[in-house]
Amino acid sequence: MKCSNADGSWHPGFGACAALFFALVLLVSPPSVAAHDAIATEIPKTKFTNYVIPENSLFVDVTGDDSNRGSAAMPLRTLERAISVAVEGTTIVLRQGTYREGDLFVSKRLTFQPYPGETVWLTGSVLVDDWIEAGDRWRKDEWDVQFDNETYDKRALTTSHPLAGHPDMVFVDDLPLRQVGSLDEVIAGTFFVDYRERKLYIGDSPQGRRVEASVFKRGLRVQADQTVIRGIGFMRYASHRYAGALQIESSNHVIVENNTFAWSASTGLTMIIGDGALIRGNTFLNNGRNGLGAWRYDNVVVENNRFAGNNQERFILHGLVAEAAGAKITVGRNWVFRDNLFEKNLATALWLDMSSYNATIVNNRVFNNLSYGIYYEISARAIIAANLVVGNSSGIRISNASDVKIYNNTLARNSDNIWIQDDERENTDASELQRGITHNTRNIEIRNNILSEGDSSQNPFIVVRDYNSKPRMAADGMISVCDSNAYYRRNQAVPKTLVSWWRGSQELRFADLSEFYRFTGQESHGVLIDDVPENPFFVAEHIGDYRLKPGSIAANKGEKLAAEIAEAMGIKAGTTIDLGVPFH
């Protein structure tokens, strides 16, 4: 089955492809830093594309000349020159090669794409030679590249990576070296930049090897409506906290499609203050903090992307000071995340925060992320449905958010599957309060999900807790309904508590569904299977096949879906539905 058109754009029938991908054999294991090693050493690649070349396009070639007129026969040499001479609406076509350019500003509507079938990289690094051997180190003199190292709150940094906020980067044969803070610390696999003496040191012999160091903060900074960027690789830009290798700001109706964002010091793609965007078919790989970061950008569709290995700089996993995630959205309205793969990010996979509103998170695969799988925080209105969430520290976590519908997800091998909480935070913005963004946890619906055991985790499957110093919201007030979910424990003693349900400072621990229903009225139609050695729901969980077994007790047991949820999931309203992710 093909999931893209011949020109490299995604096929409109991707739902069928997503179902196929869900059913592929995918080995899953509990989250750990060691499990991410294969991602960290993955060599980034660009996608094959075959976009049509319009008439009057401008051509750029690494063998061209900026004095040329930019035709196919007489291409320009640099992207900088092409942007300068292009008129509004021009398509800039880049021929195969690596363009070592950066900090380019785009203020007019342009389309950027590679020549059909060719590989194009924009890279923020330059080749470094003329090394001087200095004992067991090597030195590059007259190194004048310096970056702002003060953009991060020190609380965002971990003791294992205290220089994470420094954007300097060095690569030897495509693999990154780790930055250290003094010359004495330089050993194999590390580098040190002496800003005062203008010297760069590495601990690996450069002889016969390719050494690159980052010199540009970002690739493109776009301030133009209807800009299209597709099929291009962005790599090794020394982005800081507020910058991305590609930065879209104060722009509307942009398309970012089939690109690769890899090994940026902070963020691959940054979006700031805009309305309307399609982020489709991209790869966000091994960026220092976030693959995608956005602030005050509304009405965005993010589909068919891969987010993997992000937060390579090991910023703290939680907290505003770091915001590390595969994708982190703040103050965003009407975001749709569908048919994406989030895997082995060294942080939360998908995090929407700070008064985000009306999010739709459907049909995503969220595997083996070091922190939370899906996190919806101090926000309101969301549909989180039909996601396969496996092997994360927490599957779905809701904090100080209201009106969230959690339907038909399959959650397995997470340390805990669903965690709902409320704390001291209150919204004081009058305009947001009018829209129902209170920052109080309430009206959470949990239906039709499958919750399967973690790997010997003692955490309850569901936790609903009030963290206020003066309790204001019991679990009964946070959850409007929890019903028609299915649970499996290989051993009913692990975890002994199925549901942790807090009323003020009192924790009610329920070991089974009958007890849970008797005390709360929840889960009148829930299903619990205990003490069965093999998972009764899935075809072959041990090899990552999470389709329902033929004749499974979870088949056709789901409550019929309201129209808005059915539409979000891409199925017909009123259809009899299985529990968990509907594989079709």
Coordinates of C-alpha atoms in Angstrom, one line a residue:
M1 CA 0.0 0.0 0.0
K2 CA 1.4 3.4 -0.9
C3 CA 0.9 6.2 1.6
S4 CA 2.1 9.1 -0.6
N5 CA 1.5 10.3 -4.1
A6 CA 4.2 10.3 -6.8
D7 CA 5.1 13.9 -6.1
G8 CA 5.9 13.1 -2.5
S9 CA 2.8 14.5 -1.0
W10 CA 0.7 12.4 1.4
H11 CA -2.2 10.4 -0.1
P12 CA -5.6 11.6 1.1
G13 CA -6.5 8.1 2.1
F14 CA -3.9 8.0 4.8
G15 CA -6.4 6.6 7.3
A16 CA -6.0 3.2 5.7
C17 CA -2.3 3.5 5.8
A18 CA -2.4 4.5 9.5
A19 CA -4.4 1.3 10.2
L20 CA -1.8 -0.7 8.4
F21 CA 1.0 1.0 10.3
F22 CA -0.8 0.3 13.6
A23 CA -0.9 -3.4 12.7
L24 CA 2.8 -3.7 11.8
V25 CA 5.0 -5.7 14.1
L26 CA 6.5 -3.2 16.4
L27 CA 8.7 -4.3 19.3
V28 CA 7.9 -2.3 22.4
S29 CA 9.7 -2.2 25.8
P30 CA 9.6 -0.1 28.9
P31 CA 11.0 3.4 28.6
S32 CA 14.7 3.9 29.4
V33 CA 17.5 6.0 28.1
A34 CA 19.3 2.9 26.8
A35 CA 16.3 2.1 24.6
H36 CA 16.9 5.3 22.7
D37 CA 20.5 4.5 21.5
A38 CA 19.4 3.3 18.1
I39 CA 17.6 6.6 17.5
A40 CA 20.5 8.7 18.6
T41 CA 22.8 7.0 16.1
E42 CA 20.3 7.1 13.2
I43 CA 21.7 9.0 10.2
P44 CA 19.1 11.5 9.1
K45 CA 17.6 11.2 5.6
T46 CA 15.4 13.3 3.5
K47 CA 12.3 12.0 1.7
F48 CA 12.0 11.2 -1.9
T49 CA 9.9 13.9 -3.6
N50 CA 8.8 14.6 -7.1
Y51 CA 7.1 18.0 -7.0
V52 CA 6.0 19.7 -10.2
I53 CA 8.3 22.7 -11.2
P54 CA 6.2 25.7 -12.2
E55 CA 7.2 28.0 -15.1
N56 CA 9.5 30.9 -14.1
S57 CA 10.9 29.0 -11.2
L58 CA 14.3 30.1 -9.8
F59 CA 17.0 27.4 -9.7
V60 CA 19.9 27.1 -7.3
D61 CA 22.8 24.7 -7.6
V62 CA 25.9 24.3 -5.4
T63 CA 27.9 24.5 -8.7
G64 CA 26.0 27.6 -9.9
D65 CA 27.0 31.3 -9.8
D66 CA 25.1 34.1 -8.1
S67 CA 25.8 36.3 -11.2
N68 CA 23.6 33.9 -13.2
R69 CA 19.9 34.7 -13.9
G70 CA 18.7 31.6 -12.0
S71 CA 17.3 29.6 -14.9
A72 CA 17.6 25.8 -15.1
A73 CA 20.6 26.2 -17.4
M74 CA 22.2 29.0 -15.5
P75 CA 21.4 28.4 -11.8
L76 CA 22.3 30.7 -8.9
R77 CA 24.8 29.5 -6.3
T78 CA 23.2 30.4 -3.0
L79 CA 19.7 30.3 -1.5
E80 CA 20.4 33.7 0.0
R81 CA 20.7 35.2 -3.5
A82 CA 17.6 33.4 -4.8
I83 CA 15.5 34.8 -1.9
S84 CA 16.9 38.3 -2.6
V85 CA 16.0 38.3 -6.3
A86 CA 12.8 36.3 -6.2
V87 CA 9.5 38.0 -6.8
E88 CA 6.3 37.3 -4.8
G89 CA 4.9 33.9 -5.5
T90 CA 8.2 32.4 -7.0
T91 CA 9.1 28.8 -6.6
I92 CA 12.8 28.3 -5.7
V93 CA 14.1 24.9 -6.8
L94 CA 17.3 23.6 -5.2
R95 CA 19.4 21.1 -7.0
Q96 CA 21.0 18.3 -5.2
G97 CA 23.7 19.1 -2.6
T98 CA 24.4 20.6 0.8
Y99 CA 23.9 24.3 1.3
R100 CA 25.9 25.7 4.2
E101 CA 23.8 28.8 4.7
G102 CA 21.8 30.2 7.5
D103 CA 20.0 33.1 9.2
L104 CA 18.1 33.8 6.0
F105 CA 15.0 36.0 6.2
V106 CA 12.0 35.5 4.0
S107 CA 9.5 38.4 3.9
K108 CA 7.6 37.5 0.7
R109 CA 5.4 34.5 -0.4
L110 CA 7.7 31.9 -1.8
T111 CA 7.8 28.1 -2.3
F112 CA 11.0 26.2 -1.5
Q113 CA 11.4 22.6 -2.9
P114 CA 14.1 20.3 -4.3
Y115 CA 14.5 19.2 -7.9
P116 CA 12.5 16.0 -8.5
G117 CA 14.2 13.0 -7.0
E118 CA 17.2 14.9 -5.6
T119 CA 18.4 15.3 -2.0
V120 CA 18.8 18.8 -0.6
W121 CA 20.2 19.7 2.8
L122 CA 20.4 23.1 4.5
T123 CA 22.9 22.8 7.2
G124 CA 24.1 25.2 9.9
S125 CA 27.5 23.7 10.1
V126 CA 30.8 24.1 8.2
L127 CA 33.6 21.7 7.5
V128 CA 36.5 22.4 9.9
D129 CA 40.1 21.6 8.9
D130 CA 43.6 22.8 9.7
W131 CA 43.6 21.2 13.1
I132 CA 46.7 21.4 15.3
E133 CA 47.6 18.4 17.5
A134 CA 47.9 19.4 21.1
G135 CA 48.9 16.4 23.2
D136 CA 45.9 14.1 23.3
R137 CA 43.6 16.8 21.9
W138 CA 43.3 18.7 18.7
R139 CA 42.9 22.5 18.4
K140 CA 41.4 24.9 15.8
D141 CA 42.7 28.4 16.2
E142 CA 40.9 31.7 15.3
W143 CA 37.5 30.1 16.0
D144 CA 35.3 33.3 16.1
V145 CA 31.9 31.6 16.3
Q146 CA 30.1 32.5 19.5
F147 CA 26.4 32.1 20.5
D148 CA 24.1 33.4 23.2
N149 CA 24.3 30.9 26.1
E150 CA 22.0 32.7 28.5
T151 CA 18.5 31.9 27.1
Y152 CA 17.7 29.1 29.5
D153 CA 16.7 29.3 33.1
K154 CA 19.4 27.2 34.9
R155 CA 16.6 25.1 36.4
A156 CA 16.0 23.7 33.0
L157 CA 19.4 22.0 33.0
T158 CA 20.3 18.6 34.4
T159 CA 23.5 17.8 36.2
S160 CA 24.4 15.3 33.5
H161 CA 24.1 17.9 30.8
P162 CA 24.9 21.3 32.4
L163 CA 25.8 22.9 29.0
A164 CA 22.5 21.9 27.3
G165 CA 21.7 25.6 26.9
H166 CA 24.9 26.2 24.9
P167 CA 24.0 26.0 21.2
D168 CA 27.6 25.1 20.0
M169 CA 27.7 21.8 18.2
V170 CA 30.5 19.6 16.7
F171 CA 30.1 16.5 14.7
V172 CA 32.6 13.9 13.6
D173 CA 31.6 11.6 10.7
D174 CA 27.9 12.7 11.4
L175 CA 27.9 11.8 15.1
P176 CA 27.7 14.5 17.7
L177 CA 30.4 15.2 20.3
R178 CA 29.4 16.3 23.8
Q179 CA 30.3 19.8 24.9
V180 CA 32.3 20.2 28.1
G181 CA 33.0 23.3 30.1
S182 CA 36.8 23.3 30.3
L183 CA 39.9 22.2 28.4
D184 CA 40.8 19.7 31.2
E185 CA 37.5 17.8 30.5
V186 CA 38.2 17.2 26.8
I187 CA 38.4 13.5 26.1
A188 CA 37.3 11.3 23.2
G189 CA 33.7 12.1 22.3
T190 CA 33.8 15.7 23.6
F191 CA 34.6 19.2 22.6
F192 CA 35.3 22.6 24.2
V193 CA 34.9 26.1 22.9
D194 CA 37.2 28.7 24.4
Y195 CA 35.4 31.9 23.7
R196 CA 38.0 34.1 25.3
E197 CA 41.0 32.6 23.4
R198 CA 38.9 31.9 20.2
K199 CA 39.9 28.3 20.1
L200 CA 37.9 25.1 19.4
Y201 CA 39.2 21.8 20.9
I202 CA 38.1 18.2 20.2
G203 CA 39.1 14.9 21.8
D204 CA 39.0 12.8 18.7
S205 CA 41.6 12.7 16.0
P206 CA 40.3 14.5 12.9
Q207 CA 42.7 12.7 10.6
G208 CA 40.9 11.1 7.7
R209 CA 37.5 12.1 9.2
R210 CA 34.9 14.7 8.5
V211 CA 34.6 17.3 11.2
E212 CA 31.8 19.9 11.2
A213 CA 30.9 22.6 13.6
S214 CA 27.7 24.8 13.7
V215 CA 28.0 28.4 12.8
F216 CA 24.4 29.5 12.0
K217 CA 21.6 29.9 14.6
R218 CA 18.8 29.1 12.2
G219 CA 18.2 28.2 8.5
L220 CA 15.2 30.2 7.5
R221 CA 13.2 32.8 9.4
V222 CA 9.8 33.2 7.6
Q223 CA 7.5 36.2 7.9
A224 CA 5.2 35.7 4.9
D225 CA 1.8 34.3 4.5
Q226 CA 1.2 31.2 2.3
T227 CA 4.8 30.2 2.3
V228 CA 5.5 26.6 1.3
I229 CA 8.6 24.7 2.4
R230 CA 8.7 21.1 1.3
G231 CA 11.1 18.2 0.7
I232 CA 14.2 19.9 2.3
G233 CA 16.5 18.8 5.1
F234 CA 17.4 21.2 7.9
M235 CA 20.3 20.0 10.1
R236 CA 22.8 21.1 12.7
Y237 CA 21.6 24.6 13.3
A238 CA 22.6 26.2 16.6
S239 CA 19.1 27.2 17.6
H240 CA 18.6 28.5 21.1
R241 CA 15.5 28.4 23.3
Y242 CA 13.5 30.9 21.2
A243 CA 14.7 29.8 17.7
G244 CA 14.2 26.9 15.4
A245 CA 16.2 25.6 12.4
L246 CA 13.1 26.7 10.5
Q247 CA 11.2 29.5 12.2
I248 CA 7.7 30.6 11.1
E249 CA 6.5 33.8 12.7
S250 CA 3.7 36.3 12.2
S251 CA 2.6 34.3 9.1
N252 CA -0.6 32.6 8.1
H253 CA -1.6 29.6 6.0
V254 CA 1.8 28.1 5.6
I255 CA 2.7 24.6 4.5
V256 CA 5.6 22.6 5.9
E257 CA 5.7 19.2 4.1
N258 CA 8.0 16.3 3.8
N259 CA 11.0 18.0 5.4
T260 CA 13.6 16.6 7.8
F261 CA 14.6 18.5 10.9
A262 CA 17.6 16.9 12.6
W263 CA 20.2 17.7 15.2
S264 CA 19.3 21.3 16.0
A265 CA 20.7 22.5 19.3
S266 CA 17.2 23.3 20.5
T267 CA 14.2 23.1 18.2
G268 CA 13.7 21.9 14.7
L269 CA 10.6 23.8 13.7
T270 CA 9.4 26.9 15.7
M271 CA 6.0 28.6 15.0
I272 CA 5.2 31.9 16.6
I273 CA 2.0 34.0 16.3
G274 CA 0.0 32.9 13.3
D275 CA -3.2 31.4 12.0
G276 CA -3.5 28.4 9.7
A277 CA -0.8 25.8 8.9
L278 CA -0.4 22.3 7.6
I279 CA 2.6 20.4 9.0
R280 CA 2.6 17.1 7.1
G281 CA 4.9 14.2 6.4
N282 CA 8.0 15.7 8.2
T283 CA 10.6 13.9 10.3
F284 CA 11.7 15.5 13.5
L285 CA 14.8 13.6 14.6
N286 CA 17.3 14.0 17.5
N287 CA 16.8 17.7 18.1
G288 CA 18.3 19.1 21.3
R289 CA 15.1 20.0 23.0
N290 CA 11.9 19.9 20.8
G291 CA 11.1 18.6 17.4
L292 CA 8.3 21.1 17.0
G293 CA 7.6 24.1 19.3
A294 CA 4.8 26.6 18.9
W295 CA 3.4 29.7 20.8
R296 CA 0.2 31.5 20.0
Y297 CA -0.3 29.8 16.7
D298 CA -3.8 28.7 15.9
N299 CA -5.7 26.4 13.4
V300 CA -2.9 23.9 12.6
V301 CA -3.1 20.4 11.3
V302 CA -0.1 18.2 12.2
E303 CA -0.4 14.8 10.4
N304 CA 1.7 11.9 9.2
N305 CA 4.9 13.2 10.9
R306 CA 7.6 11.3 12.8
F307 CA 8.9 12.7 16.1
A308 CA 11.9 10.6 17.4
G309 CA 14.8 11.0 19.7
N310 CA 14.1 14.6 20.6
N311 CA 15.6 16.2 23.8
Q312 CA 19.0 14.9 23.1
E313 CA 20.4 17.6 25.4
R314 CA 18.4 16.0 28.3
F315 CA 16.6 19.2 29.5
I316 CA 14.5 18.5 32.5
L317 CA 11.5 16.4 31.6
H318 CA 8.8 18.7 33.1
G319 CA 8.3 22.3 33.9
L320 CA 7.9 25.6 32.0
V321 CA 11.6 26.4 32.3
A322 CA 12.5 23.6 29.8
E323 CA 9.4 22.5 27.9
A324 CA 11.2 19.6 26.3
A325 CA 9.0 17.3 24.1
G326 CA 8.7 15.7 20.8
A327 CA 6.1 18.5 20.1
K328 CA 5.3 21.3 22.6
I329 CA 2.4 23.7 21.9
T330 CA 1.5 26.6 24.1
V331 CA -1.5 28.9 23.8
G332 CA -2.6 27.2 20.7
R333 CA -6.2 27.1 19.4
N334 CA -7.7 24.3 17.3
W335 CA -4.7 22.1 16.8
V336 CA -5.2 18.7 15.2
F337 CA -2.6 15.9 15.7
R338 CA -3.4 12.8 13.7
D339 CA -1.7 9.8 12.3
N340 CA 1.7 10.8 13.7
L341 CA 4.4 8.6 15.2
F342 CA 6.1 9.7 18.4
E343 CA 8.8 7.3 19.4
K344 CA 11.7 7.2 21.9
N345 CA 11.7 10.9 22.6
L346 CA 13.8 11.6 25.7
A347 CA 10.9 13.6 27.1
T348 CA 7.1 13.9 26.8
A349 CA 6.0 12.9 23.3
L350 CA 3.1 15.4 22.8
W351 CA 2.5 18.3 25.2
L352 CA -0.2 20.9 24.9
D353 CA 0.0 23.6 27.5
M354 CA -0.8 27.1 28.8
S355 CA -4.5 27.7 27.8
S356 CA -4.4 25.7 24.6
Y357 CA -8.0 25.1 23.4
N358 CA -10.0 22.7 21.3
A359 CA -7.3 20.2 20.5
T360 CA -7.9 17.0 18.5
I361 CA -5.4 14.2 19.1
V362 CA -6.4 11.1 17.2
N363 CA -4.9 8.0 15.6
N364 CA -1.3 8.6 16.7
R365 CA 1.2 6.0 17.7
V366 CA 3.1 6.9 20.9
F367 CA 5.8 4.4 21.7
N368 CA 8.6 4.3 24.3
N369 CA 8.9 7.9 25.2
L370 CA 10.9 8.6 28.4
S371 CA 8.2 10.7 30.0
Y372 CA 4.5 11.2 29.3
G373 CA 2.9 10.0 26.1
I374 CA 0.2 12.6 25.7
Y375 CA 0.0 15.5 28.1
Y376 CA -2.8 18.1 28.2
E377 CA -2.1 20.8 30.8
I378 CA -3.8 24.0 32.0
S379 CA -6.0 24.0 28.9
A380 CA -9.6 23.2 27.9
R381 CA -11.6 21.1 25.4
A382 CA -9.8 18.2 23.7
I383 CA -10.6 14.9 22.1
I384 CA -7.9 12.3 22.7
A385 CA -9.1 9.2 20.8
A386 CA -7.9 6.1 19.0
N387 CA -4.3 6.5 20.0
L388 CA -2.0 3.6 20.5
V389 CA 0.1 4.5 23.6
V390 CA 2.7 2.0 24.6
G391 CA 5.8 1.9 26.8
N392 CA 5.8 5.4 28.2
S393 CA 6.3 6.6 31.8
S394 CA 2.7 7.8 31.8
G395 CA 0.3 7.1 28.9
I396 CA -2.2 10.0 29.0
R397 CA -1.9 12.7 31.6
I398 CA -4.4 15.5 32.2
S399 CA -3.5 18.4 34.6
N400 CA -5.7 21.4 35.3
A401 CA -7.6 20.9 32.1
S402 CA -11.4 20.7 31.5
D403 CA -13.8 19.2 29.0
V404 CA -11.5 16.4 27.8
K405 CA -12.9 13.3 26.1
I406 CA -10.6 10.3 26.3
Y407 CA -12.1 7.6 24.0
N408 CA -11.0 4.3 22.3
N409 CA -7.3 4.6 23.1
T410 CA -5.2 1.4 23.6
L411 CA -2.8 1.9 26.5
A412 CA -0.3 -0.8 27.4
R413 CA 3.0 -1.3 29.2
N414 CA 3.0 2.3 30.5
S415 CA 4.1 2.9 34.1
D416 CA 0.6 4.3 34.6
N417 CA -2.0 4.5 31.9
I418 CA -4.2 7.5 32.7
W419 CA -3.4 10.1 35.3
I420 CA -5.8 13.0 36.0
Q421 CA -4.9 15.7 38.5
D422 CA -5.7 19.2 39.7
D423 CA -3.5 21.6 41.7
E424 CA -3.3 25.2 42.9
R425 CA -3.2 26.9 39.5
E426 CA -6.1 29.2 38.6
N427 CA -6.8 31.1 35.4
T428 CA -7.2 34.9 36.0
D429 CA -7.6 35.9 32.4
A430 CA -11.1 37.2 32.0
S431 CA -11.3 36.5 28.2
E432 CA -10.2 32.9 28.7
L433 CA -12.5 32.3 31.6
Q434 CA -15.4 33.3 29.3
R435 CA -14.4 30.5 27.0
G436 CA -14.3 28.0 29.8
I437 CA -10.5 27.9 30.2
T438 CA -10.5 27.8 34.0
H439 CA -7.4 25.7 34.7
N440 CA -9.6 23.6 36.9
T441 CA -9.8 19.9 36.1
R442 CA -13.4 18.9 35.5
N443 CA -15.7 17.2 33.0
I444 CA -13.3 14.5 32.0
E445 CA -14.8 11.6 30.1
I446 CA -13.0 8.2 29.9
R447 CA -14.8 5.7 27.7
N448 CA -14.1 2.7 25.4
N449 CA -10.4 2.5 26.3
I450 CA -8.3 -0.7 26.8
L451 CA -5.8 -0.4 29.7
S452 CA -3.3 -3.2 29.9
E453 CA -0.7 -3.8 32.5
G454 CA 2.7 -2.3 32.6
D455 CA 5.8 -4.4 33.0
S456 CA 5.5 -5.2 36.7
S457 CA 4.6 -1.6 37.5
Q458 CA 3.0 -1.1 40.9
N459 CA 1.2 2.1 39.7
P460 CA -2.6 2.0 39.4
F461 CA -4.1 1.9 35.9
I462 CA -6.0 5.1 36.6
V463 CA -5.1 7.9 39.1
V464 CA -7.4 10.8 39.8
R465 CA -5.9 13.1 42.4
D466 CA -6.2 16.6 43.9
Y467 CA -2.8 18.2 44.7
N468 CA -4.2 21.4 46.2
S469 CA -2.9 22.2 49.7
K470 CA -6.6 23.0 50.5
P471 CA -8.5 20.3 48.5
R472 CA -11.0 21.9 46.1
M473 CA -11.8 19.2 43.6
A474 CA -12.5 15.5 44.5
A475 CA -12.1 12.9 41.8
D476 CA -15.9 12.7 41.6
G477 CA -15.8 16.4 40.5
M478 CA -13.1 15.9 37.9
I479 CA -14.5 12.9 36.2
S480 CA -17.9 13.2 34.7
V481 CA -17.9 9.6 33.5
C482 CA -15.5 6.6 33.4
D483 CA -17.3 3.6 31.8
S484 CA -17.0 0.9 29.2
N485 CA -13.3 0.5 29.6
A486 CA -11.4 -2.8 29.6
Y487 CA -8.6 -3.7 32.0
Y488 CA -6.1 -6.6 32.0
R489 CA -3.7 -7.6 34.8
R490 CA -1.6 -10.8 34.4
N491 CA -1.6 -10.9 38.2
Q492 CA -4.3 -9.2 40.2
A493 CA -1.7 -8.2 42.8
V494 CA 0.3 -6.2 40.2
P495 CA -0.7 -3.6 40.6
K496 CA -2.9 -4.3 43.6
T497 CA -4.7 -1.0 43.2
L498 CA -6.5 -0.8 39.9
V499 CA -7.9 2.8 40.4
S500 CA -6.6 5.4 42.8
W501 CA -9.5 7.8 43.5
W502 CA -8.8 10.8 45.7
R503 CA -11.4 12.7 47.8
G504 CA -9.6 15.6 49.3
S505 CA -6.6 14.2 51.3
Q506 CA -8.2 10.7 51.3
E507 CA -7.1 8.2 48.8
L508 CA -9.6 5.4 47.9
R509 CA -7.8 2.4 46.5
F510 CA -10.0 0.1 44.4
A511 CA -8.7 -3.4 43.7
D512 CA -11.4 -4.3 41.2
L513 CA -14.2 -2.8 39.2
S514 CA -17.1 -4.0 41.4
E515 CA -15.6 -2.2 44.3
F516 CA -15.0 0.9 42.2
Y517 CA -18.6 0.9 40.9
R518 CA -20.0 0.4 44.4
F519 CA -18.3 3.4 45.9
T520 CA -18.3 5.8 42.9
G521 CA -21.0 4.7 40.4
Q522 CA -18.3 4.5 37.7
E523 CA -17.6 1.6 35.3
S524 CA -21.0 0.0 35.4
H525 CA -20.1 -1.6 32.0
G526 CA -16.3 -2.0 32.5
V527 CA -14.5 -5.3 31.9
L528 CA -11.6 -6.5 34.1
I529 CA -9.6 -9.7 33.3
D530 CA -7.2 -10.9 35.9
D531 CA -4.8 -13.8 36.4
V532 CA -4.6 -14.8 32.7
P533 CA -1.0 -15.4 31.6
E534 CA -1.5 -14.2 28.0
N535 CA -3.1 -10.9 27.1
P536 CA -6.7 -11.7 26.3
F537 CA -7.2 -8.6 24.1
F538 CA -4.4 -8.4 21.6
V539 CA -3.4 -10.7 18.7
A540 CA 0.3 -10.8 19.8
E541 CA 1.3 -8.2 22.4
H542 CA 4.8 -9.8 22.8
I543 CA 5.6 -8.7 19.2
G544 CA 3.7 -5.5 19.3
D545 CA 0.5 -6.5 17.4
Y546 CA -2.3 -4.7 19.3
R547 CA -5.2 -5.6 17.1
L548 CA -8.0 -7.4 18.9
K549 CA -8.0 -11.2 18.8
P550 CA -10.8 -12.7 16.9
G551 CA -13.7 -13.2 19.3
S552 CA -12.1 -10.9 21.9
I553 CA -14.4 -9.8 24.8
A554 CA -13.5 -6.2 23.7
A555 CA -15.0 -6.6 20.3
N556 CA -18.2 -4.6 19.6
K557 CA -18.4 -3.6 23.3
G558 CA -17.8 0.2 22.9
E559 CA -20.4 2.8 23.6
K560 CA -21.7 4.4 20.4
L561 CA -19.8 7.6 19.7
A562 CA -21.2 11.2 19.6
A563 CA -20.9 12.8 16.2
E564 CA -17.9 15.0 17.0
I565 CA -15.8 12.1 18.3
A566 CA -16.8 9.8 15.5
E567 CA -15.9 12.5 13.0
A568 CA -12.5 13.1 14.7
M569 CA -11.8 9.4 14.5
G570 CA -12.8 9.2 10.9
I571 CA -15.7 6.8 11.4
K572 CA -19.5 7.0 11.0
A573 CA -21.4 8.2 14.0
G574 CA -23.6 5.5 15.6
T575 CA -21.4 2.7 14.4
T576 CA -20.9 -0.3 16.7
I577 CA -17.3 0.0 17.8
D578 CA -14.7 -2.1 19.5
L579 CA -12.9 -1.1 22.7
G580 CA -9.5 0.4 22.2
V581 CA -8.0 1.6 18.9
P582 CA -10.4 0.7 16.0
F583 CA -8.2 -1.2 13.5
H584 CA -9.8 -1.3 10.0

